[in-house]
Each structure stands twice: as structure tokens, then as C-alpha cells.
Amino acid sequence: MMFNGYNEELVQSIKGWLHEDVGSGDVTTQTTIVAGHESKGIIHAKEDGVICGLPVAELVFEVVDPTLNFTAFVQEGQTVAKGTVLAEVEGSTHAILTGERLALNLMQRMSGVATRTASFVRALDGLPTRLVDTRKTTPGHRMLEKYAVRIGGGANHRFGLYDAVMIKDNHIKGAGGIRQAVGRARANIPHTMTIEVETESLEQVEEALAAGADIIMLDNMPTDLMREAVKRIKAKAPHVKTEASGNVSLETVHDMALSGVDVISVGRLTYSFSSLDISLDLNEKKEGRQS
């Protein structure tokens, strides 16, 4: 499906998250609602935003009770207005209420990430610079949060420590310099893997170029210095990609992109977002759906 082979891993995570919430049983539902009672739950947005996580919510309800019927009324990644009916789930009231909180929690967080990402994408409208995320994700939720970034119009940086070399300041200190760090990495990785070096000055940019870095990150550089760094890199090694990072905000991202960098990485996409307010109400009518 949409998670590129991670479905079984997601199912296992959902089972664990349900156990955290439900434990030995949903005592409120079990003691207040008779067995066999059925309902229809209407999921709707309580504020404007980009919707993400509908297939995940559906999977939550499927894990709780495979006989529940889930129907989405909007598309994944669709921008909706407050009050829009997003989906409905029909069947056992016990099952709906047991899965409700987890399904909504995941949708709210994922929609929050997608909405925030979309705002940064709009700020880069018309520019060739690519917006990507970072590893600053919620433990246990990286797959979902990085998926939400894509739904919001952004792209993914490396998924973890294992799929690319990124030499940061502490690696440089530990290795004894940029040249040493790049040289050792190059000698020990497959030829298909890239090496990125984090730099904070023009001197370090020159060192990274001389060492043969594939990607040079310009970390926390003022835009004028960033512009000069990009100019030097493109003049000496046009094949080397440039990435800007550090203190990126909606107010600064456009000017950073004008420096000519290929990529801007933004940790705020996944660590500084507001969950979108989404609710579920039982037995509401479907009239008045918006798109």
C-alpha cells in the first residue's frame, strides 16, 4: 500500500498502541453500552488543514474489529475547511469507541505535519529548491511523520543513520577533521552511498570540496554567506548538491532558497507542529459534507 512494505510493521505498532490505551479492556464502553449495539461514527475536521492519515485510521479500526466498515469522503492530502466530514466508520459501537482515540490521535498528528509542510511548500512556490524533513521525529512514529511530510508536498531526507553518511560537527571532531572523516567513510561504504558534510564556514566548505563530499550542508549560515558558499561550490564542483539547514522558519525559507541551494531541510516539520483538531461523533447524519 502507501507505506512501501512497512504495513506489517505498522500493524504491530497499532497493536502495541492499542494495548497501551485499552489494556485489559475499555471499561467505560463495556459497562455503559450493551453488547451488540451498532452505530455510525462520523469523523470531521474542526479546523482548516491538509488531511493525512485516513488509511492509518482505517487500519486502526480494522485491527480493533475487521467487521467495521470505514468509508473516506475526502482524498489523502486534500485541503479541507472546518466542518468537513472526512470519513465514517460503521458497525459495533464497542469497537468504534475502543479504536476512536488512537485513530484520531494518529490522524491529528499526521494532518498537523502535512499542514505545516504545505505551508513551507507554499513559501517556496515557483522556486526549484526542494523541501525535506530531518530525523527530528517522534520516537516510534518516524514512518508516519515522514509519510505525512510527503503528503504535505515535501520530500524525505535519509530515513535513519543507516542509509546515508552525514558527517556532522561531532564526527569531524572525533575523526580529526573533514578530510579524515570523508576519507574513512569513503573507504568503508558501498559506491552507491552518498556522503554529506555539515559545514559552518567557507573554510569548511573548501575542505569538504577538497575531500570529495557528494553533498555539502550549509548549517546556520547567514543568507549572504550561504549565497557565497553556493557560488563557490557550483563553480568548482557543479555536481555537488547543496543543502541549507538550521533555524529555518516560514519567514526565512524563501530568502534561503534564493541563495541557490538545492535542498532546505526543516526539523520544524516534524518536531514543531500543531495537531489538526479532528473529532468523531456517533450517529450524525452525512448531510452537509464539504469538499
PDB file of C-alpha atoms in Angstrom:
ATOM      1  CA  MET A   1       0.000   0.000   0.000  1.00  0.00           C
ATOM      2  CA  MET A   2       1.298   3.504   0.709  1.00  0.00           C
ATOM      3  CA  PHE A   3       3.990   2.607   3.251  1.00  0.00           C
ATOM      4  CA  ASN A   4       6.290   0.731   0.872  1.00  0.00           C
ATOM      5  CA  GLY A   5       6.389  -2.624   2.599  1.00  0.00           C
ATOM      6  CA  TYR A   6       6.001  -1.349   6.166  1.00  0.00           C
ATOM      7  CA  ASN A   7       2.380  -2.469   6.549  1.00  0.00           C
ATOM      8  CA  GLU A   8       3.142  -5.397   8.853  1.00  0.00           C
ATOM      9  CA  GLU A   9       5.378  -3.186  10.976  1.00  0.00           C
ATOM     10  CA  LEU A  10       2.565  -0.622  11.175  1.00  0.00           C
ATOM     11  CA  VAL A  11       0.030  -3.273  12.190  1.00  0.00           C
ATOM     12  CA  GLN A  12       2.320  -4.399  15.006  1.00  0.00           C
ATOM     13  CA  SER A  13       2.760  -0.785  16.138  1.00  0.00           C
ATOM     14  CA  ILE A  14      -1.005  -0.248  16.127  1.00  0.00           C
ATOM     15  CA  LYS A  15      -1.486  -3.357  18.252  1.00  0.00           C
ATOM     16  CA  GLY A  16       1.052  -2.016  20.739  1.00  0.00           C
ATOM     17  CA  TRP A  17      -0.528   1.441  20.827  1.00  0.00           C
ATOM     18  CA  LEU A  18      -3.970  -0.122  21.336  1.00  0.00           C
ATOM     19  CA  HIS A  19      -2.636  -2.207  24.195  1.00  0.00           C
ATOM     20  CA  GLU A  20      -1.209   0.943  25.782  1.00  0.00           C
ATOM     21  CA  ASP A  21      -4.646   2.594  25.629  1.00  0.00           C
ATOM     22  CA  VAL A  22      -7.073  -0.307  26.055  1.00  0.00           C
ATOM     23  CA  GLY A  23      -5.086  -2.595  28.348  1.00  0.00           C
ATOM     24  CA  SER A  24      -7.363  -5.337  29.626  1.00  0.00           C
ATOM     25  CA  GLY A  25     -10.454  -3.651  28.186  1.00  0.00           C
ATOM     26  CA  ASP A  26     -12.384  -0.429  27.618  1.00  0.00           C
ATOM     27  CA  VAL A  27     -14.247  -0.463  30.921  1.00  0.00           C
ATOM     28  CA  THR A  28     -16.370   2.602  30.181  1.00  0.00           C
ATOM     29  CA  THR A  29     -17.729   1.242  26.919  1.00  0.00           C
ATOM     30  CA  GLN A  30     -18.120  -2.279  28.298  1.00  0.00           C
ATOM     31  CA  THR A  31     -20.105  -1.117  31.319  1.00  0.00           C
ATOM     32  CA  THR A  32     -22.306   1.526  29.670  1.00  0.00           C
ATOM     33  CA  ILE A  33     -23.210   0.137  26.240  1.00  0.00           C
ATOM     34  CA  VAL A  34     -24.916  -3.213  25.714  1.00  0.00           C
ATOM     35  CA  ALA A  35     -23.118  -5.874  23.702  1.00  0.00           C
ATOM     36  CA  GLY A  36     -24.166  -5.998  20.063  1.00  0.00           C
ATOM     37  CA  HIS A  37     -25.069  -2.304  19.859  1.00  0.00           C
ATOM     38  CA  GLU A  38     -24.166  -0.745  16.494  1.00  0.00           C
ATOM     39  CA  SER A  39     -23.502   2.850  15.462  1.00  0.00           C
ATOM     40  CA  LYS A  40     -22.110   5.041  12.748  1.00  0.00           C
ATOM     41  CA  GLY A  41     -19.224   7.310  13.686  1.00  0.00           C
ATOM     42  CA  ILE A  42     -18.718  10.483  11.659  1.00  0.00           C
ATOM     43  CA  ILE A  43     -15.150  11.821  11.550  1.00  0.00           C
ATOM     44  CA  HIS A  44     -14.939  15.537  10.794  1.00  0.00           C
ATOM     45  CA  ALA A  45     -12.424  18.367  10.789  1.00  0.00           C
ATOM     46  CA  LYS A  46     -12.792  21.043  13.466  1.00  0.00           C
ATOM     47  CA  GLU A  47     -10.350  23.399  11.720  1.00  0.00           C
ATOM     48  CA  ASP A  48      -8.939  24.038   8.257  1.00  0.00           C
ATOM     49  CA  GLY A  49      -5.970  21.948   7.162  1.00  0.00           C
ATOM     50  CA  VAL A  50      -4.414  19.248   4.997  1.00  0.00           C
ATOM     51  CA  ILE A  51      -5.806  15.811   5.777  1.00  0.00           C
ATOM     52  CA  CYS A  52      -3.404  12.923   6.259  1.00  0.00           C
ATOM     53  CA  GLY A  53      -3.750   9.512   7.864  1.00  0.00           C
ATOM     54  CA  LEU A  54      -7.109   8.273   6.603  1.00  0.00           C
ATOM     55  CA  PRO A  55      -5.671   4.857   5.597  1.00  0.00           C
ATOM     56  CA  VAL A  56      -3.983   4.646   9.012  1.00  0.00           C
ATOM     57  CA  ALA A  57      -7.250   5.367  10.822  1.00  0.00           C
ATOM     58  CA  GLU A  58      -8.948   2.725   8.693  1.00  0.00           C
ATOM     59  CA  LEU A  59      -6.228   0.243   9.650  1.00  0.00           C
ATOM     60  CA  VAL A  60      -6.700   1.023  13.353  1.00  0.00           C
ATOM     61  CA  PHE A  61     -10.402   0.206  13.151  1.00  0.00           C
ATOM     62  CA  GLU A  62      -9.636  -2.923  11.114  1.00  0.00           C
ATOM     63  CA  VAL A  63      -7.232  -4.141  13.802  1.00  0.00           C
ATOM     64  CA  VAL A  64      -9.836  -3.463  16.504  1.00  0.00           C
ATOM     65  CA  ASP A  65     -12.637  -5.205  14.581  1.00  0.00           C
ATOM     66  CA  PRO A  66     -12.330  -6.418  10.953  1.00  0.00           C
ATOM     67  CA  THR A  67     -16.121  -6.252  10.527  1.00  0.00           C
ATOM     68  CA  LEU A  68     -16.190  -2.435  10.865  1.00  0.00           C
ATOM     69  CA  ASN A  69     -16.880  -0.598   7.610  1.00  0.00           C
ATOM     70  CA  PHE A  70     -14.718   2.504   7.014  1.00  0.00           C
ATOM     71  CA  THR A  71     -15.535   4.970   4.214  1.00  0.00           C
ATOM     72  CA  ALA A  72     -13.434   8.049   3.409  1.00  0.00           C
ATOM     73  CA  PHE A  73     -15.124  11.074   1.852  1.00  0.00           C
ATOM     74  CA  VAL A  74     -12.015  13.144   1.090  1.00  0.00           C
ATOM     75  CA  GLN A  75      -8.700  12.338  -0.549  1.00  0.00           C
ATOM     76  CA  GLU A  76      -5.455  11.885   1.342  1.00  0.00           C
ATOM     77  CA  GLY A  77      -3.613  15.221   1.096  1.00  0.00           C
ATOM     78  CA  GLN A  78      -6.766  17.221   0.402  1.00  0.00           C
ATOM     79  CA  THR A  79      -7.060  20.685   1.943  1.00  0.00           C
ATOM     80  CA  VAL A  80     -10.375  20.940   3.777  1.00  0.00           C
ATOM     81  CA  ALA A  81     -12.342  23.570   5.641  1.00  0.00           C
ATOM     82  CA  LYS A  82     -13.547  23.404   9.225  1.00  0.00           C
ATOM     83  CA  GLY A  83     -16.643  21.219   9.447  1.00  0.00           C
ATOM     84  CA  THR A  84     -15.777  18.947   6.529  1.00  0.00           C
ATOM     85  CA  VAL A  85     -16.870  15.338   7.004  1.00  0.00           C
ATOM     86  CA  LEU A  86     -13.754  13.266   6.385  1.00  0.00           C
ATOM     87  CA  ALA A  87     -14.943   9.691   6.853  1.00  0.00           C
ATOM     88  CA  GLU A  88     -17.404   7.437   8.594  1.00  0.00           C
ATOM     89  CA  VAL A  89     -16.971   4.129  10.376  1.00  0.00           C
ATOM     90  CA  GLU A  90     -19.942   1.847  10.879  1.00  0.00           C
ATOM     91  CA  GLY A  91     -20.526  -1.270  12.972  1.00  0.00           C
ATOM     92  CA  SER A  92     -20.013  -2.337  16.581  1.00  0.00           C
ATOM     93  CA  THR A  93     -20.262   0.637  18.936  1.00  0.00           C
ATOM     94  CA  HIS A  94     -17.851  -1.095  21.316  1.00  0.00           C
ATOM     95  CA  ALA A  95     -15.247  -1.396  18.557  1.00  0.00           C
ATOM     96  CA  ILE A  96     -15.717   2.161  17.261  1.00  0.00           C
ATOM     97  CA  LEU A  97     -15.269   3.701  20.701  1.00  0.00           C
ATOM     98  CA  THR A  98     -12.333   1.447  21.547  1.00  0.00           C
ATOM     99  CA  GLY A  99     -10.421   2.483  18.417  1.00  0.00           C
ATOM    100  CA  GLU A 100     -11.595   6.084  18.294  1.00  0.00           C
ATOM    101  CA  ARG A 101      -8.847   7.766  20.310  1.00  0.00           C
ATOM    102  CA  LEU A 102      -5.920   6.039  18.628  1.00  0.00           C
ATOM    103  CA  ALA A 103      -7.344   6.601  15.134  1.00  0.00           C
ATOM    104  CA  LEU A 104      -7.927  10.294  15.862  1.00  0.00           C
ATOM    105  CA  ASN A 105      -4.572  10.786  17.593  1.00  0.00           C
ATOM    106  CA  LEU A 106      -2.720   9.451  14.571  1.00  0.00           C
ATOM    107  CA  MET A 107      -4.809  11.390  12.060  1.00  0.00           C
ATOM    108  CA  GLN A 108      -4.494  14.611  14.047  1.00  0.00           C
ATOM    109  CA  ARG A 109      -0.701  14.375  14.287  1.00  0.00           C
ATOM    110  CA  MET A 110      -0.223  13.331  10.670  1.00  0.00           C
ATOM    111  CA  SER A 111      -2.569  16.042   9.413  1.00  0.00           C
ATOM    112  CA  GLY A 112      -0.699  18.559  11.565  1.00  0.00           C
ATOM    113  CA  VAL A 113       2.618  17.563   9.965  1.00  0.00           C
ATOM    114  CA  ALA A 114       1.095  17.653   6.456  1.00  0.00           C
ATOM    115  CA  THR A 115      -0.495  21.048   7.089  1.00  0.00           C
ATOM    116  CA  ARG A 116       2.746  22.551   8.378  1.00  0.00           C
ATOM    117  CA  THR A 117       4.708  21.069   5.480  1.00  0.00           C
ATOM    118  CA  ALA A 118       2.238  22.510   2.980  1.00  0.00           C
ATOM    119  CA  SER A 119       2.757  25.996   4.436  1.00  0.00           C
ATOM    120  CA  PHE A 120       6.525  25.729   3.812  1.00  0.00           C
ATOM    121  CA  VAL A 121       5.926  24.367   0.311  1.00  0.00           C
ATOM    122  CA  ARG A 122       3.741  27.396  -0.457  1.00  0.00           C
ATOM    123  CA  ALA A 123       6.530  29.688   0.757  1.00  0.00           C
ATOM    124  CA  LEU A 124       8.824  28.090  -1.857  1.00  0.00           C
ATOM    125  CA  ASP A 125       6.289  28.307  -4.668  1.00  0.00           C
ATOM    126  CA  GLY A 126       7.972  28.967  -8.014  1.00  0.00           C
ATOM    127  CA  LEU A 127      11.475  28.163  -6.764  1.00  0.00           C
ATOM    128  CA  PRO A 128      13.398  24.974  -7.667  1.00  0.00           C
ATOM    129  CA  THR A 129      14.622  24.360  -4.108  1.00  0.00           C
ATOM    130  CA  ARG A 130      13.413  21.095  -2.586  1.00  0.00           C
ATOM    131  CA  LEU A 131      11.965  20.995   0.936  1.00  0.00           C
ATOM    132  CA  VAL A 132      12.915  17.954   3.041  1.00  0.00           C
ATOM    133  CA  ASP A 133      12.460  16.746   6.596  1.00  0.00           C
ATOM    134  CA  THR A 134      15.027  15.591   9.186  1.00  0.00           C
ATOM    135  CA  ARG A 135      15.408  12.826  11.792  1.00  0.00           C
ATOM    136  CA  LYS A 136      13.801  15.083  14.420  1.00  0.00           C
ATOM    137  CA  THR A 137      10.751  12.864  14.625  1.00  0.00           C
ATOM    138  CA  THR A 138       8.689  11.384  17.445  1.00  0.00           C
ATOM    139  CA  PRO A 139      10.238   8.048  18.526  1.00  0.00           C
ATOM    140  CA  GLY A 140       8.139   5.232  17.130  1.00  0.00           C
ATOM    141  CA  HIS A 141       6.334   7.496  14.653  1.00  0.00           C
ATOM    142  CA  ARG A 142       9.045   8.288  12.095  1.00  0.00           C
ATOM    143  CA  MET A 143       7.452   6.274   9.304  1.00  0.00           C
ATOM    144  CA  LEU A 144       4.110   8.039   9.740  1.00  0.00           C
ATOM    145  CA  GLU A 145       5.558  11.522  10.166  1.00  0.00           C
ATOM    146  CA  LYS A 146       7.830  11.220   7.136  1.00  0.00           C
ATOM    147  CA  TYR A 147       4.859   9.910   5.134  1.00  0.00           C
ATOM    148  CA  ALA A 148       2.879  12.968   6.280  1.00  0.00           C
ATOM    149  CA  VAL A 149       5.678  15.241   5.035  1.00  0.00           C
ATOM    150  CA  ARG A 150       5.313  13.693   1.576  1.00  0.00           C
ATOM    151  CA  ILE A 151       1.539  14.102   1.689  1.00  0.00           C
ATOM    152  CA  GLY A 152       2.065  17.783   2.546  1.00  0.00           C
ATOM    153  CA  GLY A 153       4.180  18.258  -0.573  1.00  0.00           C
ATOM    154  CA  GLY A 154       7.660  17.886   0.923  1.00  0.00           C
ATOM    155  CA  ALA A 155      10.260  15.161   0.457  1.00  0.00           C
ATOM    156  CA  ASN A 156      12.198  12.894   2.795  1.00  0.00           C
ATOM    157  CA  HIS A 157      15.828  13.201   3.851  1.00  0.00           C
ATOM    158  CA  ARG A 158      17.568   9.995   4.996  1.00  0.00           C
ATOM    159  CA  PHE A 159      15.273   7.734   6.991  1.00  0.00           C
ATOM    160  CA  GLY A 160      17.841   6.797   9.646  1.00  0.00           C
ATOM    161  CA  LEU A 161      21.508   6.510  10.474  1.00  0.00           C
ATOM    162  CA  TYR A 162      21.908   3.529   8.162  1.00  0.00           C
ATOM    163  CA  ASP A 163      21.004   4.781   4.687  1.00  0.00           C
ATOM    164  CA  ALA A 164      23.431   7.675   4.077  1.00  0.00           C
ATOM    165  CA  VAL A 165      26.599   9.160   5.556  1.00  0.00           C
ATOM    166  CA  MET A 166      26.094  12.567   7.156  1.00  0.00           C
ATOM    167  CA  ILE A 167      29.272  13.882   8.744  1.00  0.00           C
ATOM    168  CA  LYS A 168      28.333  16.455  11.386  1.00  0.00           C
ATOM    169  CA  ASP A 169      30.414  18.615  13.703  1.00  0.00           C
ATOM    170  CA  ASN A 170      30.934  15.898  16.307  1.00  0.00           C
ATOM    171  CA  HIS A 171      32.010  13.378  13.664  1.00  0.00           C
ATOM    172  CA  ILE A 172      34.516  15.928  12.362  1.00  0.00           C
ATOM    173  CA  LYS A 173      35.891  16.446  15.876  1.00  0.00           C
ATOM    174  CA  GLY A 174      36.081  12.720  16.532  1.00  0.00           C
ATOM    175  CA  ALA A 175      37.745  11.928  13.206  1.00  0.00           C
ATOM    176  CA  GLY A 176      40.260  14.759  13.434  1.00  0.00           C
ATOM    177  CA  GLY A 177      38.937  16.802  10.513  1.00  0.00           C
ATOM    178  CA  ILE A 178      36.726  16.802   7.436  1.00  0.00           C
ATOM    179  CA  ARG A 179      39.346  15.195   5.183  1.00  0.00           C
ATOM    180  CA  GLN A 180      39.896  12.319   7.594  1.00  0.00           C
ATOM    181  CA  ALA A 181      36.163  11.769   8.155  1.00  0.00           C
ATOM    182  CA  VAL A 182      35.303  11.742   4.444  1.00  0.00           C
ATOM    183  CA  GLY A 183      38.276   9.535   3.601  1.00  0.00           C
ATOM    184  CA  ARG A 184      37.413   6.890   6.172  1.00  0.00           C
ATOM    185  CA  ALA A 185      33.746   6.906   5.209  1.00  0.00           C
ATOM    186  CA  ARG A 186      34.540   6.595   1.505  1.00  0.00           C
ATOM    187  CA  ALA A 187      36.783   3.615   2.168  1.00  0.00           C
ATOM    188  CA  ASN A 188      34.085   1.750   4.068  1.00  0.00           C
ATOM    189  CA  ILE A 189      30.776   2.375   2.297  1.00  0.00           C
ATOM    190  CA  PRO A 190      29.271   0.978  -0.921  1.00  0.00           C
ATOM    191  CA  HIS A 191      29.905   3.053  -4.045  1.00  0.00           C
ATOM    192  CA  THR A 192      26.149   3.699  -4.242  1.00  0.00           C
ATOM    193  CA  MET A 193      26.014   5.550  -0.897  1.00  0.00           C
ATOM    194  CA  THR A 194      26.453   9.320  -0.682  1.00  0.00           C
ATOM    195  CA  ILE A 195      28.497  11.343   1.782  1.00  0.00           C
ATOM    196  CA  GLU A 196      27.161  14.620   3.138  1.00  0.00           C
ATOM    197  CA  VAL A 197      29.281  17.005   5.201  1.00  0.00           C
ATOM    198  CA  GLU A 198      27.914  19.655   7.540  1.00  0.00           C
ATOM    199  CA  THR A 199      29.795  22.958   7.269  1.00  0.00           C
ATOM    200  CA  GLU A 200      29.554  26.217   9.195  1.00  0.00           C
ATOM    201  CA  SER A 201      32.108  28.400   7.367  1.00  0.00           C
ATOM    202  CA  LEU A 202      33.601  28.986   3.938  1.00  0.00           C
ATOM    203  CA  GLU A 203      36.792  27.329   5.150  1.00  0.00           C
ATOM    204  CA  GLN A 204      34.905  24.157   5.957  1.00  0.00           C
ATOM    205  CA  VAL A 205      33.112  24.341   2.596  1.00  0.00           C
ATOM    206  CA  GLU A 206      36.503  24.368   0.860  1.00  0.00           C
ATOM    207  CA  GLU A 207      37.647  21.420   2.992  1.00  0.00           C
ATOM    208  CA  ALA A 208      34.522  19.443   2.114  1.00  0.00           C
ATOM    209  CA  LEU A 209      35.012  20.156  -1.576  1.00  0.00           C
ATOM    210  CA  ALA A 210      38.659  19.066  -1.429  1.00  0.00           C
ATOM    211  CA  ALA A 211      37.679  15.908   0.437  1.00  0.00           C
ATOM    212  CA  GLY A 212      35.175  14.905  -2.260  1.00  0.00           C
ATOM    213  CA  ALA A 213      31.849  15.279  -0.449  1.00  0.00           C
ATOM    214  CA  ASP A 214      28.750  14.496  -2.528  1.00  0.00           C
ATOM    215  CA  ILE A 215      26.507  16.898  -0.609  1.00  0.00           C
ATOM    216  CA  ILE A 216      27.522  19.934   1.417  1.00  0.00           C
ATOM    217  CA  MET A 217      25.231  21.176   4.146  1.00  0.00           C
ATOM    218  CA  LEU A 218      25.395  24.886   4.956  1.00  0.00           C
ATOM    219  CA  ASP A 219      24.421  24.923   8.609  1.00  0.00           C
ATOM    220  CA  ASN A 220      23.147  28.058  10.327  1.00  0.00           C
ATOM    221  CA  MET A 221      24.784  30.342   7.762  1.00  0.00           C
ATOM    222  CA  PRO A 222      23.533  33.900   7.155  1.00  0.00           C
ATOM    223  CA  THR A 223      21.982  34.134   3.688  1.00  0.00           C
ATOM    224  CA  ASP A 224      24.789  36.284   2.268  1.00  0.00           C
ATOM    225  CA  LEU A 225      27.395  33.739   3.395  1.00  0.00           C
ATOM    226  CA  MET A 226      25.205  30.926   2.106  1.00  0.00           C
ATOM    227  CA  ARG A 227      24.993  32.616  -1.280  1.00  0.00           C
ATOM    228  CA  GLU A 228      28.778  32.873  -1.476  1.00  0.00           C
ATOM    229  CA  ALA A 229      29.171  29.241  -0.442  1.00  0.00           C
ATOM    230  CA  VAL A 230      26.760  28.054  -3.141  1.00  0.00           C
ATOM    231  CA  LYS A 231      28.597  30.168  -5.717  1.00  0.00           C
ATOM    232  CA  ARG A 232      31.937  28.582  -4.819  1.00  0.00           C
ATOM    233  CA  ILE A 233      30.568  25.055  -4.772  1.00  0.00           C
ATOM    234  CA  LYS A 234      28.851  25.366  -8.147  1.00  0.00           C
ATOM    235  CA  ALA A 235      31.935  26.953  -9.695  1.00  0.00           C
ATOM    236  CA  LYS A 236      34.316  24.231  -8.520  1.00  0.00           C
ATOM    237  CA  ALA A 237      32.067  21.158  -8.429  1.00  0.00           C
ATOM    238  CA  PRO A 238      28.682  21.685 -10.105  1.00  0.00           C
ATOM    239  CA  HIS A 239      27.727  18.052  -9.451  1.00  0.00           C
ATOM    240  CA  VAL A 240      27.856  18.574  -5.658  1.00  0.00           C
ATOM    241  CA  LYS A 241      24.441  19.161  -4.103  1.00  0.00           C
ATOM    242  CA  THR A 242      23.937  21.912  -1.536  1.00  0.00           C
ATOM    243  CA  GLU A 243      21.643  21.789   1.482  1.00  0.00           C
ATOM    244  CA  ALA A 244      20.694  24.611   3.830  1.00  0.00           C
ATOM    245  CA  SER A 245      19.721  23.822   7.405  1.00  0.00           C
ATOM    246  CA  GLY A 246      19.352  25.426  10.804  1.00  0.00           C
ATOM    247  CA  ASN A 247      16.751  27.865  12.187  1.00  0.00           C
ATOM    248  CA  VAL A 248      14.577  27.635   9.093  1.00  0.00           C
ATOM    249  CA  SER A 249      11.193  29.323   9.507  1.00  0.00           C
ATOM    250  CA  LEU A 250       8.314  30.381   7.276  1.00  0.00           C
ATOM    251  CA  GLU A 251       9.752  33.889   7.419  1.00  0.00           C
ATOM    252  CA  THR A 252      13.263  32.872   6.296  1.00  0.00           C
ATOM    253  CA  VAL A 253      12.806  29.870   4.000  1.00  0.00           C
ATOM    254  CA  HIS A 254      12.124  31.880   0.821  1.00  0.00           C
ATOM    255  CA  ASP A 255      15.243  34.031   1.171  1.00  0.00           C
ATOM    256  CA  MET A 256      17.310  30.942   1.938  1.00  0.00           C
ATOM    257  CA  ALA A 257      16.094  29.348  -1.269  1.00  0.00           C
ATOM    258  CA  LEU A 258      17.081  32.445  -3.252  1.00  0.00           C
ATOM    259  CA  SER A 259      20.704  31.702  -2.314  1.00  0.00           C
ATOM    260  CA  GLY A 260      20.586  28.896  -4.877  1.00  0.00           C
ATOM    261  CA  VAL A 261      20.693  25.886  -2.550  1.00  0.00           C
ATOM    262  CA  ASP A 262      19.296  22.660  -3.945  1.00  0.00           C
ATOM    263  CA  VAL A 263      17.638  21.492  -0.734  1.00  0.00           C
ATOM    264  CA  ILE A 264      16.402  23.030   2.508  1.00  0.00           C
ATOM    265  CA  SER A 265      15.939  20.671   5.464  1.00  0.00           C
ATOM    266  CA  VAL A 266      13.449  21.714   8.131  1.00  0.00           C
ATOM    267  CA  GLY A 267      13.224  19.989  11.505  1.00  0.00           C
ATOM    268  CA  ARG A 268      10.144  22.049  12.398  1.00  0.00           C
ATOM    269  CA  LEU A 269       8.047  19.958  10.025  1.00  0.00           C
ATOM    270  CA  THR A 270       8.018  17.068  12.491  1.00  0.00           C
ATOM    271  CA  TYR A 271       9.000  18.475  15.878  1.00  0.00           C
ATOM    272  CA  SER A 272       7.228  21.836  15.997  1.00  0.00           C
ATOM    273  CA  PHE A 273       3.770  21.353  14.544  1.00  0.00           C
ATOM    274  CA  SER A 274       0.236  21.654  15.903  1.00  0.00           C
ATOM    275  CA  SER A 275      -2.011  18.631  15.622  1.00  0.00           C
ATOM    276  CA  LEU A 276      -5.084  19.309  13.492  1.00  0.00           C
ATOM    277  CA  ASP A 277      -8.310  19.178  15.504  1.00  0.00           C
ATOM    278  CA  ILE A 278     -10.359  16.210  14.268  1.00  0.00           C
ATOM    279  CA  SER A 279     -13.339  14.648  16.024  1.00  0.00           C
ATOM    280  CA  LEU A 280     -15.647  11.627  15.832  1.00  0.00           C
ATOM    281  CA  ASP A 281     -19.331  11.808  16.688  1.00  0.00           C
ATOM    282  CA  LEU A 282     -21.742   8.879  16.771  1.00  0.00           C
ATOM    283  CA  ASN A 283     -24.879   8.623  14.654  1.00  0.00           C
ATOM    284  CA  GLU A 284     -24.658  12.033  12.954  1.00  0.00           C
ATOM    285  CA  LYS A 285     -26.232  12.465   9.545  1.00  0.00           C
ATOM    286  CA  LYS A 286     -23.989  12.796   6.493  1.00  0.00           C
ATOM    287  CA  GLU A 287     -25.809  15.809   5.011  1.00  0.00           C
ATOM    288  CA  GLY A 288     -23.717  18.930   4.582  1.00  0.00           C
ATOM    289  CA  ARG A 289     -20.474  17.253   3.505  1.00  0.00           C
ATOM    290  CA  GLN A 290     -17.919  19.666   2.067  1.00  0.00           C
ATOM    291  CA  SER A 291     -15.029  19.063  -0.297  1.00  0.00           C
TER     292      SER A 291
END
